[in-house]
């Protein structure tokens, strides 16, 4: 198998996983592996060069975008729309167990959700915390 194809498959996997986690950690690695794939097409025998270029691209993106994203998040008027979910009510679409996440509908959107207690389908919940991939919910007592 050609190295450019291996790099391309790795980049695709990293970017898909990034889309599932929404953390931006794997996005830079995915872009770095895309750069390595480009180098592999141009210089198929230079595996060390491919690794170096991919690593440098990922490192540069990580280093230089961190202050930019920090400045953006700390900027005046910035508010993450997902933070508005805390305190909202939702309905359980798929059962939530303490050892297995379920799905809740909050407004018009569905989210993966965890809870320390078992909550059945159709029950009303309140969002108490937002993680990077899951909402933490409790049964609504109102």
Short mmCIF file of C-alpha atoms in Angstrom, two decimals:
data_model
loop_
_atom_site.label_atom_id
_atom_site.label_comp_id
_atom_site.label_asym_id
_atom_site.label_seq_id
_atom_site.Cartn_x
_atom_site.Cartn_y
_atom_site.Cartn_z
CA UNK A 1 0.00 0.00 0.00
CA UNK A 2 1.26 3.48 -0.83
CA UNK A 3 2.19 5.83 2.01
CA UNK A 4 0.01 8.66 0.70
CA UNK A 5 -3.04 6.39 1.04
CA UNK A 6 -2.10 5.40 4.58
CA UNK A 7 -1.69 9.08 5.52
CA UNK A 8 -5.01 9.91 3.86
CA UNK A 9 -6.86 7.17 5.75
CA UNK A 10 -5.30 8.31 9.05
CA UNK A 11 -6.28 11.92 8.32
CA UNK A 12 -9.85 10.92 7.55
CA UNK A 13 -10.12 8.89 10.74
CA UNK A 14 -8.70 11.71 12.88
CA UNK A 15 -11.03 14.30 11.35
CA UNK A 16 -14.10 12.07 11.77
CA UNK A 17 -13.20 11.41 15.41
CA UNK A 18 -12.69 15.16 15.87
CA UNK A 19 -16.19 15.83 14.54
CA UNK A 20 -17.56 13.44 17.16
CA UNK A 21 -15.66 15.03 20.06
CA UNK A 22 -15.59 18.72 19.04
CA UNK A 23 -12.39 19.42 20.99
CA UNK A 24 -10.04 20.64 18.19
CA UNK A 25 -7.25 18.40 19.53
CA UNK A 26 -7.41 15.89 16.72
CA UNK A 27 -8.17 18.41 13.96
CA UNK A 28 -4.60 19.70 13.90
CA UNK A 29 -3.24 16.15 13.81
CA UNK A 30 -5.61 15.37 10.94
CA UNK A 31 -4.40 18.39 8.99
CA UNK A 32 -0.80 17.38 9.74
CA UNK A 33 -1.43 13.92 8.32
CA UNK A 34 -2.97 15.52 5.22
CA UNK A 35 0.26 17.48 4.79
CA UNK A 36 2.22 14.24 5.14
CA UNK A 37 0.01 12.70 2.42
CA UNK A 38 0.86 15.57 0.06
CA UNK A 39 4.57 15.06 0.73
CA UNK A 40 4.11 11.30 0.18
CA UNK A 41 2.68 11.98 -3.27
CA UNK A 42 5.61 14.26 -4.16
CA UNK A 43 8.33 12.15 -2.51
CA UNK A 44 7.06 8.59 -1.95
CA UNK A 45 10.38 7.22 -0.68
CA UNK A 46 11.03 10.00 1.86
CA UNK A 47 9.10 8.55 4.81
CA UNK A 48 11.11 10.48 7.39
CA UNK A 49 10.36 13.73 5.54
CA UNK A 50 6.65 12.85 5.54
CA UNK A 51 6.68 12.30 9.31
CA UNK A 52 8.61 15.51 9.93
CA UNK A 53 6.34 17.65 7.72
CA UNK A 54 3.19 16.17 9.28
CA UNK A 55 4.52 16.72 12.80
CA UNK A 56 5.67 20.27 12.13
CA UNK A 57 2.34 21.25 10.55
CA UNK A 58 0.38 19.81 13.50
CA UNK A 59 2.71 21.49 16.02
CA UNK A 60 2.58 24.87 14.28
CA UNK A 61 -1.21 24.77 14.08
CA UNK A 62 -1.46 23.82 17.75
CA UNK A 63 0.96 26.49 18.94
CA UNK A 64 -0.32 29.37 16.82
CA UNK A 65 -4.04 28.76 17.05
CA UNK A 66 -4.16 28.36 20.84
CA UNK A 67 -3.68 32.10 21.57
CA UNK A 68 -6.04 32.99 18.73
CA UNK A 69 -8.83 30.76 20.02
CA UNK A 70 -8.22 31.92 23.59
CA UNK A 71 -8.51 35.55 22.47
CA UNK A 72 -11.67 34.72 20.54
CA UNK A 73 -13.29 32.97 23.49
CA UNK A 74 -12.32 35.74 25.91
CA UNK A 75 -13.42 38.50 23.52
CA UNK A 76 -16.19 40.90 24.38
CA UNK A 77 -19.60 39.56 23.52
CA UNK A 78 -18.54 35.97 22.84
CA UNK A 79 -20.88 33.42 24.26
CA UNK A 80 -20.91 29.77 23.30
CA UNK A 81 -24.47 28.91 22.31
CA UNK A 82 -24.12 25.48 23.87
CA UNK A 83 -23.54 27.09 27.29
CA UNK A 84 -27.13 28.33 27.12
CA UNK A 85 -28.31 24.73 27.49
CA UNK A 86 -27.50 24.65 31.21
CA UNK A 87 -30.73 25.12 33.12
CA UNK A 88 -33.00 24.17 30.20
CA UNK A 89 -35.48 21.33 30.30
CA UNK A 90 -35.42 18.45 27.88
CA UNK A 91 -37.12 15.15 27.17
CA UNK A 92 -35.40 11.77 27.22
CA UNK A 93 -35.51 10.16 23.79
CA UNK A 94 -33.40 7.12 24.67
CA UNK A 95 -33.11 5.73 28.23
CA UNK A 96 -30.23 7.01 30.33
CA UNK A 97 -28.44 4.62 32.70
CA UNK A 98 -25.65 5.50 35.15
CA UNK A 99 -23.27 3.27 33.20
CA UNK A 100 -24.51 4.14 29.70
CA UNK A 101 -25.42 7.48 28.14
CA UNK A 102 -28.76 8.10 26.51
CA UNK A 103 -30.21 10.77 24.26
CA UNK A 104 -32.24 13.84 25.23
CA UNK A 105 -34.02 16.42 23.17
CA UNK A 106 -33.49 20.00 24.34
CA UNK A 107 -35.38 22.52 22.25
CA UNK A 108 -35.16 21.27 18.67
CA UNK A 109 -31.80 19.50 19.07
CA UNK A 110 -30.86 16.06 20.34
CA UNK A 111 -27.82 15.48 22.57
CA UNK A 112 -26.03 12.57 24.16
CA UNK A 113 -26.63 12.75 27.89
CA UNK A 114 -25.36 11.16 31.08
CA UNK A 115 -26.91 11.00 34.51
CA UNK A 116 -26.03 9.44 37.87
CA UNK A 117 -29.54 8.01 38.05
CA UNK A 118 -31.62 5.93 35.69
CA UNK A 119 -34.01 8.04 33.63
CA UNK A 120 -36.56 6.49 31.28
CA UNK A 121 -37.75 7.50 27.84
CA UNK A 122 -40.27 10.33 27.89
CA UNK A 123 -39.22 11.71 31.28
CA UNK A 124 -38.39 15.39 31.69
CA UNK A 125 -34.84 16.35 32.64
CA UNK A 126 -32.92 19.51 33.37
CA UNK A 127 -29.42 20.16 32.03
CA UNK A 128 -26.99 20.72 34.91
CA UNK A 129 -23.66 20.72 33.07
CA UNK A 130 -22.28 20.69 29.56
CA UNK A 131 -19.22 18.57 28.79
CA UNK A 132 -17.36 18.39 25.50
CA UNK A 133 -19.38 15.44 24.22
CA UNK A 134 -22.25 14.90 26.69
CA UNK A 135 -24.81 16.87 28.64
CA UNK A 136 -25.09 16.03 32.32
CA UNK A 137 -28.78 15.90 33.27
CA UNK A 138 -30.94 15.21 36.31
CA UNK A 139 -34.60 14.31 36.59
CA UNK A 140 -36.74 17.42 36.65
CA UNK A 141 -38.64 17.72 39.90
CA UNK A 142 -40.99 20.54 38.95
#
